[in-house]
XYZ file of C-alpha atoms in Angstrom:
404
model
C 98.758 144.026 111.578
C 101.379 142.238 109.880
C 104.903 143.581 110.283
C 105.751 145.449 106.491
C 109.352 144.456 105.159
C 111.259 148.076 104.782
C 113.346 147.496 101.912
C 117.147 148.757 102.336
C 116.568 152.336 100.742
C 119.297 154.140 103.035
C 122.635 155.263 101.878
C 125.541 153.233 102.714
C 128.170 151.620 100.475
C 126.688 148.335 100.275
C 123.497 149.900 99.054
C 125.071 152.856 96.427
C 124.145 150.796 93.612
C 120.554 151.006 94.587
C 120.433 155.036 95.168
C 120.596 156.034 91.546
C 118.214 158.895 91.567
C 117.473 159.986 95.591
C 114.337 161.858 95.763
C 112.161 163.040 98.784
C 108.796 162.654 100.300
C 105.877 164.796 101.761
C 107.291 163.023 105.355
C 111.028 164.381 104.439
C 112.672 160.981 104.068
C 114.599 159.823 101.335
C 114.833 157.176 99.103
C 115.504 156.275 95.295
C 112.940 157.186 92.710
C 112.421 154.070 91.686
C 112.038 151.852 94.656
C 109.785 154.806 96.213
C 107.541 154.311 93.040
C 107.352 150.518 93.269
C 106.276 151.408 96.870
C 103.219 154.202 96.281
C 102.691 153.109 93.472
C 103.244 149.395 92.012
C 102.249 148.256 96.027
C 99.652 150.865 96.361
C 100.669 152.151 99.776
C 100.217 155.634 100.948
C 102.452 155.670 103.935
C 106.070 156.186 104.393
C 108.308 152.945 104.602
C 109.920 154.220 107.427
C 107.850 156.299 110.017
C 104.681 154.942 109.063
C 102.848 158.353 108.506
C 100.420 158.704 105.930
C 101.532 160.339 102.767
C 99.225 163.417 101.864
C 100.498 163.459 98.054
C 102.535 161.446 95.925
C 105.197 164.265 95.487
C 108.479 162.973 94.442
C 110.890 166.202 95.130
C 114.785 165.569 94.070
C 117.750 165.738 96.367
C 120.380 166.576 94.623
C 122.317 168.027 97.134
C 122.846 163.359 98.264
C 122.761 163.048 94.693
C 125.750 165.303 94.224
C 127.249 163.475 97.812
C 126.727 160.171 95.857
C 128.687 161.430 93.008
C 131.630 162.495 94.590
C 132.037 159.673 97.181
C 131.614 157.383 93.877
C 134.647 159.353 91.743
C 137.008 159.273 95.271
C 136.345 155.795 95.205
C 136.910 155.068 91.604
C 140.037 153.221 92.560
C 137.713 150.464 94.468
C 135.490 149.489 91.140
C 132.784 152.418 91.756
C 131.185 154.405 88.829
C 129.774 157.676 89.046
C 126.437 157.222 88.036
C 124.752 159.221 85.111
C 122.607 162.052 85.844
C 119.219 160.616 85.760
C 116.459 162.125 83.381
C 114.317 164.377 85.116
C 110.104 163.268 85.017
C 108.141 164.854 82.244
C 106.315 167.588 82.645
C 102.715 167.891 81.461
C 103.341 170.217 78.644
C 105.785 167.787 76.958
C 103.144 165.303 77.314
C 100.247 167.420 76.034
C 102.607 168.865 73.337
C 103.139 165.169 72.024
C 99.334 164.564 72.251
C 98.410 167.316 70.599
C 100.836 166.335 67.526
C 99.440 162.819 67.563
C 96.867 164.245 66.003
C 98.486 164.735 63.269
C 98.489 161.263 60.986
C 101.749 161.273 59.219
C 103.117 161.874 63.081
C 101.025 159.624 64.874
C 103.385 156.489 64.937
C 106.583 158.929 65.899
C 104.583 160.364 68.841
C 103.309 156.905 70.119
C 106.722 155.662 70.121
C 108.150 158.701 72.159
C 105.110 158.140 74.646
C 105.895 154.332 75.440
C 109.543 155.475 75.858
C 108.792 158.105 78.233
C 106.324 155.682 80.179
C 108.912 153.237 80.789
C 111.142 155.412 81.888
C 109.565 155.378 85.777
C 105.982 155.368 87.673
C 106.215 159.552 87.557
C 106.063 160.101 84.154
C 102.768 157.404 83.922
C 101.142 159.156 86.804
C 101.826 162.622 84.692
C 100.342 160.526 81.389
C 97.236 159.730 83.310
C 96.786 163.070 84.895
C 96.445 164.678 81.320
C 94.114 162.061 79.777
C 96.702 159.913 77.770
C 94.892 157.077 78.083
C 91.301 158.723 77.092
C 93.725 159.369 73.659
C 94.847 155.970 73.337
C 91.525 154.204 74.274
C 89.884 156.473 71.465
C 92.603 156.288 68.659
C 92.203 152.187 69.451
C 88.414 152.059 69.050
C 89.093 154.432 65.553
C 92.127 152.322 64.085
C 90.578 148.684 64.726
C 87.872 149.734 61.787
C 90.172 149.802 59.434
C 92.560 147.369 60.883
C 92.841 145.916 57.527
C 95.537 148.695 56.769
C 98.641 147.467 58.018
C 99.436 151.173 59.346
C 96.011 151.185 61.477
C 96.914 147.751 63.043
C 100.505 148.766 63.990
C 99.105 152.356 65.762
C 96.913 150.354 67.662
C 99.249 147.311 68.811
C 101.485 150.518 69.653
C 98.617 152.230 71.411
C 97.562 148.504 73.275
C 101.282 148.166 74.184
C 101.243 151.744 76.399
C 98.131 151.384 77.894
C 99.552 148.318 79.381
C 102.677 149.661 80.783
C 101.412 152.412 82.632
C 99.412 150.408 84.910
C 96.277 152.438 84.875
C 94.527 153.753 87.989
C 91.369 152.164 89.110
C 88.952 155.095 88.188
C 90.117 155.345 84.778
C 89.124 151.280 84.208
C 86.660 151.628 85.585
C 85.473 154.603 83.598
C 86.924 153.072 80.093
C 84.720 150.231 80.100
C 82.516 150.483 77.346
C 80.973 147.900 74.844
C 82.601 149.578 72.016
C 85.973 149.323 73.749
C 85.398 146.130 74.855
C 84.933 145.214 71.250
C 88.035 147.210 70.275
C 90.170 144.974 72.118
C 88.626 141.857 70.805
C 89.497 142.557 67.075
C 93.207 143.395 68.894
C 93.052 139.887 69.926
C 91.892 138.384 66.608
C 94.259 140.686 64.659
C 97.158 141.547 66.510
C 100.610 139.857 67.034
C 101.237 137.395 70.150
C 102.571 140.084 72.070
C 99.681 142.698 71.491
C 97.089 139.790 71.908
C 98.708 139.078 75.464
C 98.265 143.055 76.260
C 94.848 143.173 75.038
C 93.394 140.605 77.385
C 95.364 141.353 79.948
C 94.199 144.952 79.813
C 90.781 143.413 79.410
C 91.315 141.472 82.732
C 92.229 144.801 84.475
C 88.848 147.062 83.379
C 86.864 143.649 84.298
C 87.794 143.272 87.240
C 87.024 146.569 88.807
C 83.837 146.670 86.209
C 80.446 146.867 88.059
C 78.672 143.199 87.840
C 76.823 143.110 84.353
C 77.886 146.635 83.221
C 79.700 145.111 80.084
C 80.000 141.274 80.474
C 76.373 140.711 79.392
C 76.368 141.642 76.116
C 80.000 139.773 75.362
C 79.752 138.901 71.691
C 80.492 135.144 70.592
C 83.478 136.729 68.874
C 84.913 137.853 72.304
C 84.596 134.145 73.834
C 85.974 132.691 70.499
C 89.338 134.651 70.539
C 89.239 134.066 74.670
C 89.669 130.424 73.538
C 92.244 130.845 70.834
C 94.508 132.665 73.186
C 94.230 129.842 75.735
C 94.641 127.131 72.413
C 97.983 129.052 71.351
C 99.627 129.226 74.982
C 102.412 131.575 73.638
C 102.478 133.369 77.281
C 101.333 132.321 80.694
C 100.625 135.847 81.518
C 97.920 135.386 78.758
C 97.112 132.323 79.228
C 96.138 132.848 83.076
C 94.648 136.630 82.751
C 92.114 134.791 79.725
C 90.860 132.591 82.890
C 90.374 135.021 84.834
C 88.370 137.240 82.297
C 86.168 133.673 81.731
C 86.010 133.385 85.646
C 84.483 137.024 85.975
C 82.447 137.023 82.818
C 81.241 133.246 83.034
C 78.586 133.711 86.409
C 75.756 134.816 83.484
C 74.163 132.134 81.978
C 74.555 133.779 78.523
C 78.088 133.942 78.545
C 77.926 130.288 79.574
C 76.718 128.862 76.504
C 79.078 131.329 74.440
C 81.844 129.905 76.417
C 80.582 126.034 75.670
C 79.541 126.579 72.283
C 83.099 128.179 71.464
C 84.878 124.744 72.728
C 85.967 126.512 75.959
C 85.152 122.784 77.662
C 87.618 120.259 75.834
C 90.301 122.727 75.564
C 90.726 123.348 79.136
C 90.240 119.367 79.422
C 93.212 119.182 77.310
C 94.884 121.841 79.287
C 94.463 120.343 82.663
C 95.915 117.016 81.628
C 99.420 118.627 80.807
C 99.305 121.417 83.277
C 102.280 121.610 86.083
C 100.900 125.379 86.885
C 98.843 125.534 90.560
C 97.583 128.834 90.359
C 96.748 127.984 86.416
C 94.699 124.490 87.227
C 92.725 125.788 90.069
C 91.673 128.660 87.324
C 91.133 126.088 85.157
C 88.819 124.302 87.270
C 86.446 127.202 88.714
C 86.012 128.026 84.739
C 85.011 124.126 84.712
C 82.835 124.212 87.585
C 80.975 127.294 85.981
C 80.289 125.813 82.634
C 78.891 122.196 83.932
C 76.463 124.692 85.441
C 74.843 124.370 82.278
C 73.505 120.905 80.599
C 75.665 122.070 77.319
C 78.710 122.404 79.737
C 78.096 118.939 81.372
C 77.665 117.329 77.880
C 81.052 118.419 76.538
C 82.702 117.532 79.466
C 80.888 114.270 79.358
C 81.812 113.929 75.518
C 85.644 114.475 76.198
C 87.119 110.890 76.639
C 89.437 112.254 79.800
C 86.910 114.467 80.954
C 85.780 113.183 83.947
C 89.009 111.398 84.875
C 91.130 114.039 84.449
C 88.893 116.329 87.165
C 89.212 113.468 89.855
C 92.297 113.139 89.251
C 93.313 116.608 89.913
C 91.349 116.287 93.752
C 93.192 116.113 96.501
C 96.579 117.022 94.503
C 96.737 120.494 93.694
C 94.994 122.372 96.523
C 91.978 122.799 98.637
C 90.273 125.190 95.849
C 90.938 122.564 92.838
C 89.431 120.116 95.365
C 86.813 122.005 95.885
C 86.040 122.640 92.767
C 86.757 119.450 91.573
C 84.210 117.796 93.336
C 81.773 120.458 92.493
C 81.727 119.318 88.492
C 81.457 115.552 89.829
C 78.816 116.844 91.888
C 77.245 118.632 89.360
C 77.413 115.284 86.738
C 76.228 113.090 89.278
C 73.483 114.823 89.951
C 72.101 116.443 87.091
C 73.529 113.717 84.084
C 73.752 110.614 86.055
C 73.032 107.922 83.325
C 73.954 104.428 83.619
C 76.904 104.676 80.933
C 78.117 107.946 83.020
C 77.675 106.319 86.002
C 79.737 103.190 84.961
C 82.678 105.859 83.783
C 82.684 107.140 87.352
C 83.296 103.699 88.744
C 85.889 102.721 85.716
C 87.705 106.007 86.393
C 88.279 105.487 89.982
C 85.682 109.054 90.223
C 84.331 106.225 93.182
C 87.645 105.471 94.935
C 88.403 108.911 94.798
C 85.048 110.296 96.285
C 84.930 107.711 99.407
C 89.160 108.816 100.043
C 87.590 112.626 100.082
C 85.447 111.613 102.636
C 87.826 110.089 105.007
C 90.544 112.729 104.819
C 90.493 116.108 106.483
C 89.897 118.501 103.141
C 86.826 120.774 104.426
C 83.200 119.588 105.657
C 81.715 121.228 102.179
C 83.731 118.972 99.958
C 83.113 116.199 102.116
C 79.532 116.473 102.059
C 79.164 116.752 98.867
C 81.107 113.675 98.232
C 78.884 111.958 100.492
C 75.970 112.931 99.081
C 77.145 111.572 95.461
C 78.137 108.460 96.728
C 74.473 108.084 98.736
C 72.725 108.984 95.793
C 74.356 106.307 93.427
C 74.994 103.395 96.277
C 73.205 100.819 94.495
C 74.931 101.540 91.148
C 77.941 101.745 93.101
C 77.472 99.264 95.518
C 78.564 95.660 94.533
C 80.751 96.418 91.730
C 83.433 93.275 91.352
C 86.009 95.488 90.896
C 85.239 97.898 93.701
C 87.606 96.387 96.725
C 86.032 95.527 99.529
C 87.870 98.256 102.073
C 86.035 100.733 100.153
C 82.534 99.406 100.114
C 82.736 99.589 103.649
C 83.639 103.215 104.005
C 80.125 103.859 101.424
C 78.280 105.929 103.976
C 74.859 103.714 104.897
């Protein structure tokens, strides 16, 4: 088991501006609420930092008797530059949150009550947990799905990029995506991406990332309306956030294994805009993303043909082998793979050559980059020798390395 990095929690001097608000665990250690949080749960662990024991409950219990230690060892030691800190705020309880629910209700108090909400969420991981243990999110899933039909009122569309914009900062649990995820949702937070401002578009799909990715296969990404794959491509088209822009590939990458969603993807222009994408991108986690969505669509003869139809289409995939990383190469030479085998005409055959797809496949095969890739690369370049063969402008070093 690797050895887990125990972040400097402890009292000391060098450390006092970390121990803001010391609270207490189930294992009687003691740490500040907010790095104890991040540790349960921001990292997900359930043991202590410190004696490894597994935490029974996520209790949080406040020591004030260090807190008042902190506070006078910071005013005898004004002279040296230290503050006394402010009394933090203690968690909310559930009634406050229950109370504020309940008068959410209310229309003419909705926006008010929303707004106190997202404060109180940000305020640390306690007060979400005590959101989420009282059904706030159930509330703010439901008042989404009601308010985006009639999102033509201005007042409707500003409750529910208010609504979108909590949901997203508490960082929901596991069960409760998984138990949220239904078509009409689903839908819900497509018109937020259609209608909403850049920053409420980014929190829609990324909260849409988040329920699909703990979603059972085919629950809800079979029935994706062509609406859903059309806004999926505007996001990626505007690139106002990488955040966005890299959570919309990864809702593609888990919705785009059905062959329906395939040809919504293609027939929204999904192809030539990630074309376009990958010839500027500087982003390695963003191109390999780019290039399993790619490899997906040429899956499809509709995928192949607009990939075929984009004048850099093919170049710019070889190109991108053997200079990002083993998964772009991978992937990479699955769409050649896939063109050369299923699309092969003489004209596309002749690109491949022009390209350099051919100098690039017979340098895959000499270099160490994984047995699968290579094989595949010599399997293109057996299946097309004679096309490839005696080109004049094919240089004679790598004719030789063509595989017999």
């Amino acid at each position: 088991m690797a050895e887990i990095e125990i972040p400097p929690y402890f009292l000391c001097p060098i450390t006092l501006d970390m121990m803001k608000d010391p609270v207490t665990i189930s294992t009687g250690m003691t740490f500040d609420r907010d790095s104890i949080e991040k540790w349960m749960f921001a990292l997900k662990n359930n043991t202590c930092p410190v004696t490894k024991q597994l935490l029974p409950d996520s209790e949080l219990t406040p020591n004030i008797t260090l807190r008042r230690l902190i506070q006078s060892w910071c005013t005898l030691h004004a002279s040296h530059g230290f503050e006394r800190l402010p009394t933090p705020r203690s968690p909310v309880s559930k009634s406050e949150v229950l109370k504020l629910l309940n008068d959410a209700e209310s229309p003419h108090m909705q926006m008010d009550c929303l707004r106190r909400l997202n404060s109180i969420a940000s305020q640390n991981q306690t007060n979400k947990r005590c959101m989420e243990a009282v059904g706030t999110p159930d509330f703010l899933a439901s008042l989404i799905v009601n308010k985006t039909l009639e999102a033509y009122r201005a007042e409707s569309r500003l409750i529910c990029e208010e609504a979108v914009s909590i949901l997203h900062g508490l960082h929901l649990s596991e069960s409760w995506l998984k138990s949220v995820g239904s078509q009409e949702f689903v839908e819900s937070l497509t018109n937020m991406m259609q209608i909403g401002r850049y920053e409420s578009r980014a929190y829609a799909i990324m909260l849409l990332n988040s329920i699909l990715e703990v979603a059972d296969p085919g629950r809800i990404t079979i029935n994706l309306s062509s609406e859903f794959f059309i806004q999926c491509a505007q996001i990626l088209n505007d690139e106002f956030s990488k955040k966005a822009t890299k959570a919309t590939l990864k809702v593609l990458i888990n919705v785009c294994p059905w062959g329906r969603n395939r040809f919504k993807a293609v027939e929204t222009g999904v192809v030539p805009l990630l074309i376009d994408l990958l010839l500027d991108s500087t982003d390695k986690r963003a191109s390999e993303m780019m290039l399993v969505v790619l490899d997906m669509l040429c899956q499809c003869a509709e995928g192949r043909a607009e990939l075929l139809g984009h004048s850099a289409g093919i170049a710019v995939v070889s190109k991108k082998i053997l200079r990002i990383s083993q998964v772009a190469s991978e992937r990479g030479v699955r769409i050649l793979h896939s063109i050369s085998k299923f699309s092969a005409t003489a004209g596309v055959l002749q690109e491949m050559l022009q390209t350099g797809v051919v100098a690039k496949l017979c340098l895959v095969v000499q270099v160490d980059c994984g047995s699968k890739i290579k094989e595949r690369a010599r399997e293109m370049l057996r299946l097309h020798a004679k096309a490839w063969r005696n080109p004049s402008c094919l240089p004679h070093n790598l004719i030789c390395a063509y595989p017999s």
